[in-house]
Structure formats: C-alpha cells, structure tokens
Short mmCIF file of C-alpha atoms and ligand atoms in Angstrom, two decimals:
data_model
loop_
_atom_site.label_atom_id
_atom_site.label_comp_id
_atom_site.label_asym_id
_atom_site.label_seq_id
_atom_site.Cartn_x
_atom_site.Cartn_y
_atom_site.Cartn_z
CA UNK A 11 16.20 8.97 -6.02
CA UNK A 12 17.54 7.18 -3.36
CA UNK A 13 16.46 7.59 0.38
CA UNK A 14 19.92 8.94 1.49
CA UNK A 15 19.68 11.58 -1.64
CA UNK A 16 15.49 12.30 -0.85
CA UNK A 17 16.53 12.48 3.33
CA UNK A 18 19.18 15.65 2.19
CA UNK A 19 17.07 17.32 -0.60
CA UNK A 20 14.45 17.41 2.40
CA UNK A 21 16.58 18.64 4.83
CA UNK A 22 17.72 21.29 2.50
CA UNK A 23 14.12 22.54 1.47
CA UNK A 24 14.03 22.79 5.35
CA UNK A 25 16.69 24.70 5.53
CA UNK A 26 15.37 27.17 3.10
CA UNK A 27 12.18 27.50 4.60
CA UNK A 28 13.21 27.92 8.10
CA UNK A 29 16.45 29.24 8.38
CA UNK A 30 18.23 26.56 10.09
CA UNK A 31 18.74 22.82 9.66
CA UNK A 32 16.36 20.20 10.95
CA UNK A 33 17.38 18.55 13.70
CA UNK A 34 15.30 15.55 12.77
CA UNK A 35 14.78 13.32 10.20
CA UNK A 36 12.21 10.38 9.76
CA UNK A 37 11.24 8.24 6.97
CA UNK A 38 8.57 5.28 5.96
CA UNK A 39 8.23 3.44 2.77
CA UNK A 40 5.21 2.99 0.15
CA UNK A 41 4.36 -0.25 -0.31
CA UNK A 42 3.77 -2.77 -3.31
CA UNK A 43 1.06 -5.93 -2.01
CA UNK A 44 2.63 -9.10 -4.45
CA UNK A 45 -0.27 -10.86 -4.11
CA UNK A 46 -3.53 -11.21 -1.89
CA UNK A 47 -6.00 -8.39 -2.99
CA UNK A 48 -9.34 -7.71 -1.12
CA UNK A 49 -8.32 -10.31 1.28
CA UNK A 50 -7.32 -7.76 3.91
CA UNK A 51 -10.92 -6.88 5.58
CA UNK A 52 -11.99 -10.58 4.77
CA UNK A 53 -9.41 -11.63 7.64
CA UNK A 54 -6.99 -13.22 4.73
CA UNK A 55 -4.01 -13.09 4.29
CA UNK A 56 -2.14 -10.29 2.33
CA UNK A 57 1.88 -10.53 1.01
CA UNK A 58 3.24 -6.80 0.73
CA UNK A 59 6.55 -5.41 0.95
CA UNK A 60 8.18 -2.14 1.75
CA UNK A 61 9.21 -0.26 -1.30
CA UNK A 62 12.24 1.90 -2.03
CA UNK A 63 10.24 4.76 -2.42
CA UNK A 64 9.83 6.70 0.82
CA UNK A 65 8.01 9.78 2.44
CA UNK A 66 10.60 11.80 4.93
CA UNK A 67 9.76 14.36 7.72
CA UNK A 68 12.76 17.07 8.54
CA UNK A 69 11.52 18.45 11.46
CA UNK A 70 12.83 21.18 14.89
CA UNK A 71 11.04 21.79 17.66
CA UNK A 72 9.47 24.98 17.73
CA UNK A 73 8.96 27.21 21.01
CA UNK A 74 4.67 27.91 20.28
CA UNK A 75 2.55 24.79 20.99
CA UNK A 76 1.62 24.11 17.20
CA UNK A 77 2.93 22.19 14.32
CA UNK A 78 3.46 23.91 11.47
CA UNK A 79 3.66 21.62 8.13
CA UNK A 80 4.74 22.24 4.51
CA UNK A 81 4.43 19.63 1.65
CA UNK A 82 6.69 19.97 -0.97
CA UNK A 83 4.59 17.61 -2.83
CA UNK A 84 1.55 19.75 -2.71
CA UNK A 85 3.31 23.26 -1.90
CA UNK A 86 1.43 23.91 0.46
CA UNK A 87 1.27 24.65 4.55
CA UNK A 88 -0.61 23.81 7.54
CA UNK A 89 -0.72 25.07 11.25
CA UNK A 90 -2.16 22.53 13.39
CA UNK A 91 -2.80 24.27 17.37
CA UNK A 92 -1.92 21.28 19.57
CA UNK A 93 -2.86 22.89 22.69
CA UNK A 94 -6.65 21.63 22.16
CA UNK A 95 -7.74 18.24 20.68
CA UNK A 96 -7.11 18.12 16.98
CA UNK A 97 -9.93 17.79 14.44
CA UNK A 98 -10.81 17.13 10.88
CA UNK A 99 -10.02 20.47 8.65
CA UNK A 100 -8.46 21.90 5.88
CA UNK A 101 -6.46 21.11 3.45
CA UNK A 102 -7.27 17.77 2.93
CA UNK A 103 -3.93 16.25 2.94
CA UNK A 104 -2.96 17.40 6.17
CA UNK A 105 -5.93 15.11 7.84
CA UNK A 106 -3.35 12.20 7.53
CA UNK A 107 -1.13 13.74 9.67
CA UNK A 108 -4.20 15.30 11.89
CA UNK A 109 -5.30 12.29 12.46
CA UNK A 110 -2.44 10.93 13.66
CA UNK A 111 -1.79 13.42 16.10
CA UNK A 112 -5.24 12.97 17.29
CA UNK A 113 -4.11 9.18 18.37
CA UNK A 114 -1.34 10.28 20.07
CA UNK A 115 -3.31 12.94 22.23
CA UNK A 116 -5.77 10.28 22.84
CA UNK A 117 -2.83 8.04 24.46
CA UNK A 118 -2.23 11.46 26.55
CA UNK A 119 1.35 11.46 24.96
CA UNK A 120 2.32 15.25 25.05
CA UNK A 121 3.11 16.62 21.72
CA UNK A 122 5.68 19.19 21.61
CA UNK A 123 5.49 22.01 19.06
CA UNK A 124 7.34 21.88 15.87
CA UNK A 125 8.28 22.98 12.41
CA UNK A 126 8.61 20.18 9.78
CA UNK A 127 8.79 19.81 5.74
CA UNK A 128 6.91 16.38 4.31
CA UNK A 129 8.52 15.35 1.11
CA UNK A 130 8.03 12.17 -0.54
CA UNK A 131 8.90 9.46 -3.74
CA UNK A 132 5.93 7.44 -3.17
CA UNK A 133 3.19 8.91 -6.05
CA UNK A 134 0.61 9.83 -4.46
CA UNK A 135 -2.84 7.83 -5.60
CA UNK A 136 -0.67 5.68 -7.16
CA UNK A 137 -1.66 2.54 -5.02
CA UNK A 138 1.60 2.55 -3.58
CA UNK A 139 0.60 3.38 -0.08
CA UNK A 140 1.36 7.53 0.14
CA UNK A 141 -1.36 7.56 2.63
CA UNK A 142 0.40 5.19 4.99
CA UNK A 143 3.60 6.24 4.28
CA UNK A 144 2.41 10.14 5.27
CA UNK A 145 0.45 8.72 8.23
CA UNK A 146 3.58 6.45 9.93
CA UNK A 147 6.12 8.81 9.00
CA UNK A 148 4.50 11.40 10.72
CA UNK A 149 3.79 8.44 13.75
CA UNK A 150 7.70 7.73 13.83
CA UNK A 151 8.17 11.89 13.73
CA UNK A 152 6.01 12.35 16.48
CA UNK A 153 7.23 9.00 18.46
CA UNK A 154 10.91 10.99 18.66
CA UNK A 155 9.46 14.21 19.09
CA UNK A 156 7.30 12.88 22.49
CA UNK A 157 10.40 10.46 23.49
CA UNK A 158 7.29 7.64 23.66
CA UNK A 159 7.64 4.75 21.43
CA UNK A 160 4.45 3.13 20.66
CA UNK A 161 3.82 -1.06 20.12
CA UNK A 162 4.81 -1.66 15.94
CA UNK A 163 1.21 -3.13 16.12
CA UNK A 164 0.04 -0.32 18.53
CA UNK A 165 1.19 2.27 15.60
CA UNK A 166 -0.03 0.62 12.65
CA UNK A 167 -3.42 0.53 13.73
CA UNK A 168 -3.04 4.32 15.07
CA UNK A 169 -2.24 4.80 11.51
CA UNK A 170 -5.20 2.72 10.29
CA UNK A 171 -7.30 4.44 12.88
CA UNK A 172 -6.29 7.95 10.96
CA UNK A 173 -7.21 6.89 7.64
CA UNK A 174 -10.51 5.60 8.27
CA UNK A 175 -11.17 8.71 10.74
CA UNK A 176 -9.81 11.60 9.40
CA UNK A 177 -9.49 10.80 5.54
CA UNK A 178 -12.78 8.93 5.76
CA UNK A 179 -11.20 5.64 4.00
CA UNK A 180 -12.63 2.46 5.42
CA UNK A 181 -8.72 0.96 4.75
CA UNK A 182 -7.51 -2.46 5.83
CA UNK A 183 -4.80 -2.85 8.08
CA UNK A 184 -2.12 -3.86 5.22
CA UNK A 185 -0.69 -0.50 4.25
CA UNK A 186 -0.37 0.86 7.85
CA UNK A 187 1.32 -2.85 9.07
CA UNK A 188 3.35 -2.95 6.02
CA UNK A 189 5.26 0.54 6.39
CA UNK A 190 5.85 0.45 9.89
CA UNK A 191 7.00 -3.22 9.58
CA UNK A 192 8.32 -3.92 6.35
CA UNK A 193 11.99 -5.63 6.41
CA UNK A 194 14.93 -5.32 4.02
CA UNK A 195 15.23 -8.30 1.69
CA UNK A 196 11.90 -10.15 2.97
CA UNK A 197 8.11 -10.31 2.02
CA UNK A 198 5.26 -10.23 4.65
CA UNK A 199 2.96 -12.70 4.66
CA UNK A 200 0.22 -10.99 7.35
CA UNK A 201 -2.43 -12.55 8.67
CA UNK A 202 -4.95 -9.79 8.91
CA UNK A 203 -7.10 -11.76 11.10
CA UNK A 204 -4.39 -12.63 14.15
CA UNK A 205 -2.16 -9.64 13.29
CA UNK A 206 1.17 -11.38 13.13
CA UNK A 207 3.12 -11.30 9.95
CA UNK A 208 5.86 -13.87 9.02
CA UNK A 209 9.11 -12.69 6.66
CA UNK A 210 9.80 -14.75 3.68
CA UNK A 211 12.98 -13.93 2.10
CA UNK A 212 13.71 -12.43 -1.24
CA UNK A 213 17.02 -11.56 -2.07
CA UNK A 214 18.16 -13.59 -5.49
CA UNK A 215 19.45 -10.72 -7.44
CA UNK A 216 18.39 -12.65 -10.97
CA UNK A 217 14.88 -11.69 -9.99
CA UNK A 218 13.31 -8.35 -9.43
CA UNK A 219 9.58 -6.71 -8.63
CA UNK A 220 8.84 -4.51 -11.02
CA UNK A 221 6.13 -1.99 -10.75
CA UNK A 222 4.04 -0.25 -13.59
CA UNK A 223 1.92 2.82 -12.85
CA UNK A 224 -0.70 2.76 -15.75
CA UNK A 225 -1.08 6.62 -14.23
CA UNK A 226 -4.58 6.56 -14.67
CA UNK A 227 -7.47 6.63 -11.69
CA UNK A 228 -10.61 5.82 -12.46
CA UNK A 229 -12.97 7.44 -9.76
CA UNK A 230 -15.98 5.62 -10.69
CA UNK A 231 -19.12 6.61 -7.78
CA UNK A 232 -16.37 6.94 -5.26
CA UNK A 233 -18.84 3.96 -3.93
CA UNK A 234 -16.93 1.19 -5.03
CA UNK A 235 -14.70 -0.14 -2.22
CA UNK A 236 -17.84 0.02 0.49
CA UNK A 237 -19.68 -2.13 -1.64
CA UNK A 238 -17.59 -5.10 -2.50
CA UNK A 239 -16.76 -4.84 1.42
CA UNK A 240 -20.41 -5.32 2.02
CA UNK A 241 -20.82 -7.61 -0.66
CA UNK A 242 -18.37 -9.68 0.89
CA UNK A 243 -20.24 -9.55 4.44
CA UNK A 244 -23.24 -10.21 2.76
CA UNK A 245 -21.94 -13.60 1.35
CA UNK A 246 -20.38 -14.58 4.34
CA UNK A 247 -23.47 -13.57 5.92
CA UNK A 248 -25.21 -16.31 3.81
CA UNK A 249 -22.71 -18.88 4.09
CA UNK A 250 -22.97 -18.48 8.13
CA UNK A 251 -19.56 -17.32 8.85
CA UNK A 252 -17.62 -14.90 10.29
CA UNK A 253 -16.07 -13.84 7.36
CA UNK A 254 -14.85 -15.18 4.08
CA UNK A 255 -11.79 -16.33 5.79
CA UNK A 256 -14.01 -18.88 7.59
CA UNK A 257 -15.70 -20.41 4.08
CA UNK A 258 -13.65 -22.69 1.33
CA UNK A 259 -14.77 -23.24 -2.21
CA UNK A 260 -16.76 -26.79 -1.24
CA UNK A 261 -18.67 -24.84 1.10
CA UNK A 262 -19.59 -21.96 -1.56
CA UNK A 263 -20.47 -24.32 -4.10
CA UNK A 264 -22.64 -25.85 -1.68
CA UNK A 265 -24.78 -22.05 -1.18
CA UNK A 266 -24.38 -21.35 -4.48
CA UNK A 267 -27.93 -21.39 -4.86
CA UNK A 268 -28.96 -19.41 -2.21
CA UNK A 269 -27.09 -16.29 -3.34
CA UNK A 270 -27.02 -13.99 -6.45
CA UNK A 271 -24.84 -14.66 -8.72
CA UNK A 272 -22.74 -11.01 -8.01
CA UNK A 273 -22.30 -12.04 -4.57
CA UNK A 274 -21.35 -15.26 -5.83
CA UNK A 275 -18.60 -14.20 -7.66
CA UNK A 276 -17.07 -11.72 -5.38
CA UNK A 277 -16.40 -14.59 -2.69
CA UNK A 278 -15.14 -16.80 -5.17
CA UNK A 279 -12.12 -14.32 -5.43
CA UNK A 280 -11.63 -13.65 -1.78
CA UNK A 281 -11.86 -17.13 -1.18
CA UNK A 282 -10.11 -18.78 -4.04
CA UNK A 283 -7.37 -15.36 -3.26
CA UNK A 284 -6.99 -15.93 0.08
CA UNK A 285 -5.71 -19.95 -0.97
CA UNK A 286 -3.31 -18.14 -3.70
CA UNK A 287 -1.91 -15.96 -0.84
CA UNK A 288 -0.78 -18.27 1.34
CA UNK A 289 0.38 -20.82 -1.61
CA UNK A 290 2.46 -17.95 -3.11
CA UNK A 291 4.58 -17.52 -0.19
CA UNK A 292 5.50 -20.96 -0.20
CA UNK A 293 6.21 -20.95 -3.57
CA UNK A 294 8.35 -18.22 -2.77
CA UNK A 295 10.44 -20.14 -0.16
CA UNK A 296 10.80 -23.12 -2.80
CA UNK A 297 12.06 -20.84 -5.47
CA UNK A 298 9.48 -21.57 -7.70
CA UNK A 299 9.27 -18.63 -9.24
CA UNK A 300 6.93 -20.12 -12.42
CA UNK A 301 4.60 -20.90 -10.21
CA UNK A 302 4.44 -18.52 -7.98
CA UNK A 303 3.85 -16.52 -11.56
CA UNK A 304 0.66 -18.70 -12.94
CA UNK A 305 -0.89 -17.50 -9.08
CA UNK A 306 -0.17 -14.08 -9.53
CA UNK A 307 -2.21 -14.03 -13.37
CA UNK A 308 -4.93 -15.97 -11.69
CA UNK A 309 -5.18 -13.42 -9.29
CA UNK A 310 -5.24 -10.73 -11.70
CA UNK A 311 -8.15 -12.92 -13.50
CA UNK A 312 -10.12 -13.41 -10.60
CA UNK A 313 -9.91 -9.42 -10.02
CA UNK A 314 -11.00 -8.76 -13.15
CA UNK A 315 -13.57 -11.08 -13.99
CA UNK A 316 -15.31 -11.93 -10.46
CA UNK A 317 -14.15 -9.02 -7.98
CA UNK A 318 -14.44 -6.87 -11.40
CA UNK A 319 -12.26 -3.95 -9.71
CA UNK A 320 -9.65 -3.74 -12.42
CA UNK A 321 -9.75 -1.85 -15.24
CA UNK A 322 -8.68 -1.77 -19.37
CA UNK A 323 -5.29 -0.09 -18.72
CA UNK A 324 -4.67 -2.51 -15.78
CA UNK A 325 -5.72 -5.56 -18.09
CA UNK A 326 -3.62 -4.29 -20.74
CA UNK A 327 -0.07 -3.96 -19.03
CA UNK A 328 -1.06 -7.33 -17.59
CA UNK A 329 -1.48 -8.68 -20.69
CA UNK A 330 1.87 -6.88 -22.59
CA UNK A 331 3.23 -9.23 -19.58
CA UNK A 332 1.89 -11.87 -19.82
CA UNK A 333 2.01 -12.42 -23.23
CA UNK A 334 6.33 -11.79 -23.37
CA UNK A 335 6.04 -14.72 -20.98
CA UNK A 336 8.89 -16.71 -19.09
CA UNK A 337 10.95 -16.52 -22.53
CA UNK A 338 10.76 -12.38 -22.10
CA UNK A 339 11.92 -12.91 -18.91
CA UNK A 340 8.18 -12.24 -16.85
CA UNK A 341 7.08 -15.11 -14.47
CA UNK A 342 4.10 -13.47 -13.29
CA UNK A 343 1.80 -10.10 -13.35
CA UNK A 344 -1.10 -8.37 -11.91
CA UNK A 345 -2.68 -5.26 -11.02
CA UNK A 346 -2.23 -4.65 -7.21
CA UNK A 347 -3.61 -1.90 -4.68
CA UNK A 348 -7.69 -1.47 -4.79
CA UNK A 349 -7.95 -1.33 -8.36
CA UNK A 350 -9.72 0.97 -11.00
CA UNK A 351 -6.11 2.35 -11.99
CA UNK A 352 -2.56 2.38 -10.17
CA UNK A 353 -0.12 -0.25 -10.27
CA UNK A 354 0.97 -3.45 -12.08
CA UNK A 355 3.26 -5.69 -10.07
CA UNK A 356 5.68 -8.22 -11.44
CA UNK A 357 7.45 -11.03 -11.13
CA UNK A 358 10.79 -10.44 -13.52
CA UNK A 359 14.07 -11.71 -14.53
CA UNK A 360 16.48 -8.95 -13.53
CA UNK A 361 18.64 -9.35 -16.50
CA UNK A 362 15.45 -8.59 -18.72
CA UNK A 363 14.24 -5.61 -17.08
CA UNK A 364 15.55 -2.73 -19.51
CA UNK A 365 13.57 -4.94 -22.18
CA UNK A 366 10.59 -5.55 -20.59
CA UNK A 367 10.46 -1.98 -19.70
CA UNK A 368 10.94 -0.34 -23.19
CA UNK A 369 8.29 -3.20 -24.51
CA UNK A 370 5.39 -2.41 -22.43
CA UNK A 371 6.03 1.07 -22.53
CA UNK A 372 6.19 1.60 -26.39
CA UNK A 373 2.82 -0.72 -26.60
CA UNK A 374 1.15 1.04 -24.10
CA UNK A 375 1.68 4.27 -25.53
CA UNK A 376 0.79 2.88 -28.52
CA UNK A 377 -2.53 1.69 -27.23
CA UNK A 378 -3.92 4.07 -24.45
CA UNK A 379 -1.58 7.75 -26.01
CA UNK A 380 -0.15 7.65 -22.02
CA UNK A 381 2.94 6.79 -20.38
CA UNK A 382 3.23 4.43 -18.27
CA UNK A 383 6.40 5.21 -15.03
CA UNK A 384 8.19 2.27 -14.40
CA UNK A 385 10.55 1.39 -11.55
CA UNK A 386 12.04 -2.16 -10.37
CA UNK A 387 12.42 -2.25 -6.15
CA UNK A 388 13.86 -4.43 -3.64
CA UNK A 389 11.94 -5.36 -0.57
CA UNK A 390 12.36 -2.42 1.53
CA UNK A 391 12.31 -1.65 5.58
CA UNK A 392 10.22 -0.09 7.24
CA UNK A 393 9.63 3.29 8.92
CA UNK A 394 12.68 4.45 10.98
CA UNK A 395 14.38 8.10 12.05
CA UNK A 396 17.46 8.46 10.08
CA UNK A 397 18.08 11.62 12.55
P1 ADP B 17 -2.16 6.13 -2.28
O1 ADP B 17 -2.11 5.84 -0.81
O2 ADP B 17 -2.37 4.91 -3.10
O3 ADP B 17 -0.99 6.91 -2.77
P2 ADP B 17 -4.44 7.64 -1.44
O4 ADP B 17 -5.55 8.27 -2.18
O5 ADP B 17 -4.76 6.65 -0.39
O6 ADP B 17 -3.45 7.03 -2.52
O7 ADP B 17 -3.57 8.76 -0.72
C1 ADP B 17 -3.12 9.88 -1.46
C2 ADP B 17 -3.34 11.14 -0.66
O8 ADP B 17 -2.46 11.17 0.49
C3 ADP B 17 -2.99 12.39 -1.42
O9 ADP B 17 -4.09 12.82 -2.19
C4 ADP B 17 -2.68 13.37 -0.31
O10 ADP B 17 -3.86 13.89 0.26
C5 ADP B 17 -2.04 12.47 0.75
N1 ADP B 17 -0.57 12.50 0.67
C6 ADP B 17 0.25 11.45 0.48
N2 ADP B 17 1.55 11.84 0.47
C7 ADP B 17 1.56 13.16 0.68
C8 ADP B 17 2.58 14.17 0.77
N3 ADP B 17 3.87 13.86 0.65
N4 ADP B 17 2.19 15.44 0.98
C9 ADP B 17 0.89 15.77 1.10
N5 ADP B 17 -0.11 14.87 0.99
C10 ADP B 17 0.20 13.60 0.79
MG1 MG B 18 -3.71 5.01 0.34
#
C-alpha cells in the first residue's frame, strides 16, 4: 500500500467514524537500521533509513478539551482529558501518544481538542519502528494542531522522552531521530553521541533493501535489553571510559584480563560495530556494494555470537542469504532492530528480488512451518502533514 493509498483509506475510516472528513492529515515512516546495532546507547554510530511503510493521523478539531483516538490497527478507542496533565493509563498503546502529549504540555504548548483515527503499514513489534512512527506522527499531528513547530532534534527526543516514560522502554535515540528526519533517497549515518546525522545517498535502482520479517518475537525475561545496556556500562566502566564509544579493540585486548569473559564479548561487538558503522557508509559512497555486504554478515556474526541477541529464525534467513551469495544476487544480510525476532535486512540486486524472495520463503517454510512477509523499500522521508 502506498502512502497516498494508506493517507485516503484513513481519511475514509474517519469519515465513517465521525461523520465528516478530516481536516488533517499527518504521516511518519517505520524505519529499517542497515547497519550499527546496539551502538545507539554506546554513543556509536547507527545507519537507518526511513521506510515506505508509514503510520498516518486523520484528525478535526473537536469543540470539548479532549482527544479522542481510534486505532484501526488495534480497533480500539481512547479519550485522553487534556484539560489536566496527562498520565500513564489504559490501553497500553495509547501511552505512545500520552506521552507525547505530556511533552508538549510540559513546553506549555496549548493542545486543542480533537478527534483523530491512527492507522498504520509499519507491523507493529516487527522491529520496524511502530513505536516511533506512532509517537512522531502523533508529534507532527499535534505540532499543526498547536500551530508550534518544535526543533527536528527538539521532537525526536520528545519522542524518545515518551517511549522511555510512558511505554517504559529504555530506547535509544535512533528510531525517534530516524522518523522525524529520515530523507528520500539517502541513509543516515547519526552520531548518537553529538546528535547530528549526515545523508549518504542511495538511489541506484539495480540495488534494493530488502526486509524479511521472520514474524516471530521471542520475549525471553523481558530483561534482556537492560542488561546488555548495563553490561556495556559495566565494561566501559572497567576500561575507564565514558562509554564504549571512547575504547578501540587495542585497548580491550589490553583489559581483557580484568573482565569476564561475557562482558568481554559484548564490547567486542559494540566496539568492533561501531568501526563497521562508520566503514559501511563509506563503502556506501564508493559503491562498493560487496563490501559493504561482508560488514553487514560480520555484523550479524558479532550479534549472534558475542552480543548473543539474535535468534535461530534470524540466523536462518541470514544464512538462506548468505549462502545464494553475490551470484543470487545478495551482497549482504543481517538481522536488524534489538533482536530475539523481527527483521532481516539486505543488501540485494534489484533485478533478483522476485527470486530471492520465493527462495527464502519456500526454505523457511520448509524449516521453521512459518511464513516469512517480505517487502523491498527505498529510503524513505520523514514525518510530514500531507494535510
Ligand atoms: P516496534 O516499534 O518494533 O514495532 P514496539 O514493541 O516498540 O515494536 O512497539 C509496538 C507497539 O506500539 C504496539 O504493541 C502498540 O502498543 C504500539 N503501536 C504501534 N503502532 C500502533 C498503531 N497504529 N495503533 C496502536 N498502537 C500502535
Ligand atoms: Mg519500537
């Protein structure tokens, strides 16, 4: 579905459910990270782009101080009172958006009431960034709505600032940045320690990114992401920095010693991804698309075996991959997003696409009895009213 056809299927929902057309419209995209995974709260670098895959707002202003939200996705409402400072409640999606308008009230930006209908093509706990793309759509909504338009930077880390808050997810800043900031036809390669991001082209039309949901999620404890963050801060706690940013590989071989062997190996993929990050976007400039490839399976690798946050679906689309190789037409694979389930991205010859596709799919329903969804995407913009 494209954004034009998801923008008037929400509209007319809207219509439906209140009687009259909306008389705005906002949008923000998922987001697919090529490379650069668990680098964000290490102050690394991270290279995301916007997907083609969107979450849209239709939304009127409405006389009674209150928003009042349906999600199609999840077909069901919410009434938010903005008269008094907005809280944490019920249900559970709506603390995205809650949280959201929470920033805004805290920047004393008057909220006017309104009526509005979410509606999205980003999966949701897919690892393609719903969250964010529900949190800065509803930022961009609300930006129109109060005729205030907030700092890109300023909104991201409202968004960031929601998530962690309200949905209780310690996130990095990547999702958030990426969504509001994401540019047609370009990569970001953001620095999540200085905040600035820097747009490396991709527009050859013989190559494509092409994203695999294994459709599984492994919840595990639930504990997982809070302890390689503090496993991280515990080695760079050891190696006397600031963060893993701060350390190379000479100086971790030098500690080696003085840490376990766990902690060990979860800084030797933040710091050895961190180096892949920044060496992938200039292998992106160059064109060298093999290359940039070989970082991308190191990556996944170094997930797996050190960071150990993928999982055996993950391995195995990597693998299918991997294994049809630059003569299949694949230069490069991985598992992206936090891991334990979600997404594969990859690094494909446009022309072999339909093939690739009908490969992996048949052997991973051979292998797991699931399907996996499959869809290729061009670098995307970001958030932006369309209305
Ligand atoms: P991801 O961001 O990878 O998709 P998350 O677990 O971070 O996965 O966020 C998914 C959650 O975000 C959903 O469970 C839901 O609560 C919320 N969400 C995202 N999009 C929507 C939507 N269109 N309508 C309602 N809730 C949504
Ligand atoms: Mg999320």
């Amino acid at each position: 579905m494209t954004l034009t056809e998801l923008a008037s299927e929400t509209s007319r929902r809207f219509q439906e459910r209140y009687g009259h057309a909306p008389l705005s419209l906002v949008a923000a995209p998922g987001r697919v990270n090529l490379i650069g995974e668990h680098t964000d709260y290490n102050d690394g670098f991270v290279f995301p782009m916007g997907i083609e895959r969107y979450t849209v707002i239709a939304a009127s202003p409405s006389a009674l101080r209150r928003a009042q939200i349906f999600s199609a996705d999840t077909n069901s409402e919410v009434t938010i009172d903005l008269e008094s400072t907005v809280t944490r409640g019920q249900p559970s999606w709506s603390n995205y958006m809650r949280g959201v308008i929470a920033g805004f009230q805290k920047l004393k930006i008057a909220i006017p009431g309104f009526d509005a209908l979410v509606m999205s093509s980003v999966p949701m706990g897919g690892g393609l960034s719903s969250s964010a793309a529900l949190e800065v759509s509803t930022a961009t909504l609300l930006e129109a709505a109060s005729n205030h338009r907030l700092d890109p930077v300023q909104k991201a880390l409202l968004c960031q600032k929601a998530e962690q808050e309200f949905a209780g997810v310690p996130c990095g800043i990547m999702d958030q940045f990426t969504s509001v900031m994401a540019k047609e036809g370009h990569l970001l390669l953001l620095d999540c320690r200085s905040r600035t991001t820097e747009l490396v082209p991709l527009t050859n039309p013989d190559l494509s990114i092409l994203i695999i949901n294994s459709n599984v999620k492994h919840e595990l404890t639930g504990g997982e992401y809070a302890e390689r963050r503090a496993q991280c801060e515990r080695a760079a706690q050891i190696l006397s920095v600031a963060s893993l940013r701060d350390a190379s590989l000479p100086m971790l071989e030098a500690d080696r010693a003085r840490m376990e062997p766990l902690i060990y190996h979860r800084a030797l993929h933040v710091i050895s991804e961190i180096a892949r990050t920044t060496e992938a976007a200039r292998e992106m400039r160059a064109g060298q698309w093999s290359k940039l490839g070989q970082l991308m399976y190191a990556s996944h690798d170094s997930l797996r075996d050190d960071f150990e946050v993928s999982c055996a679906e993950l391995d195995l689309l990597m693998d299918l991959a991997r294994k049809l190789g630059e003569r299949g037409g694949v230069f490069g694979s991985r598992m992206t997003g936090g891991g334990f389930g979600g997404c594969t991205v990859s690094l494909v010859e446009t022309r072999s696409v339909d093939a690739i596709c009908q490969h992996i799919g048949a052997a991973y329903r051979e292998k797991t009895g699931l399907e996996a969804t499959m869809f290729v995407s061009r670098p995307a913009g970001g958030a932006r009213v369309l209305k």
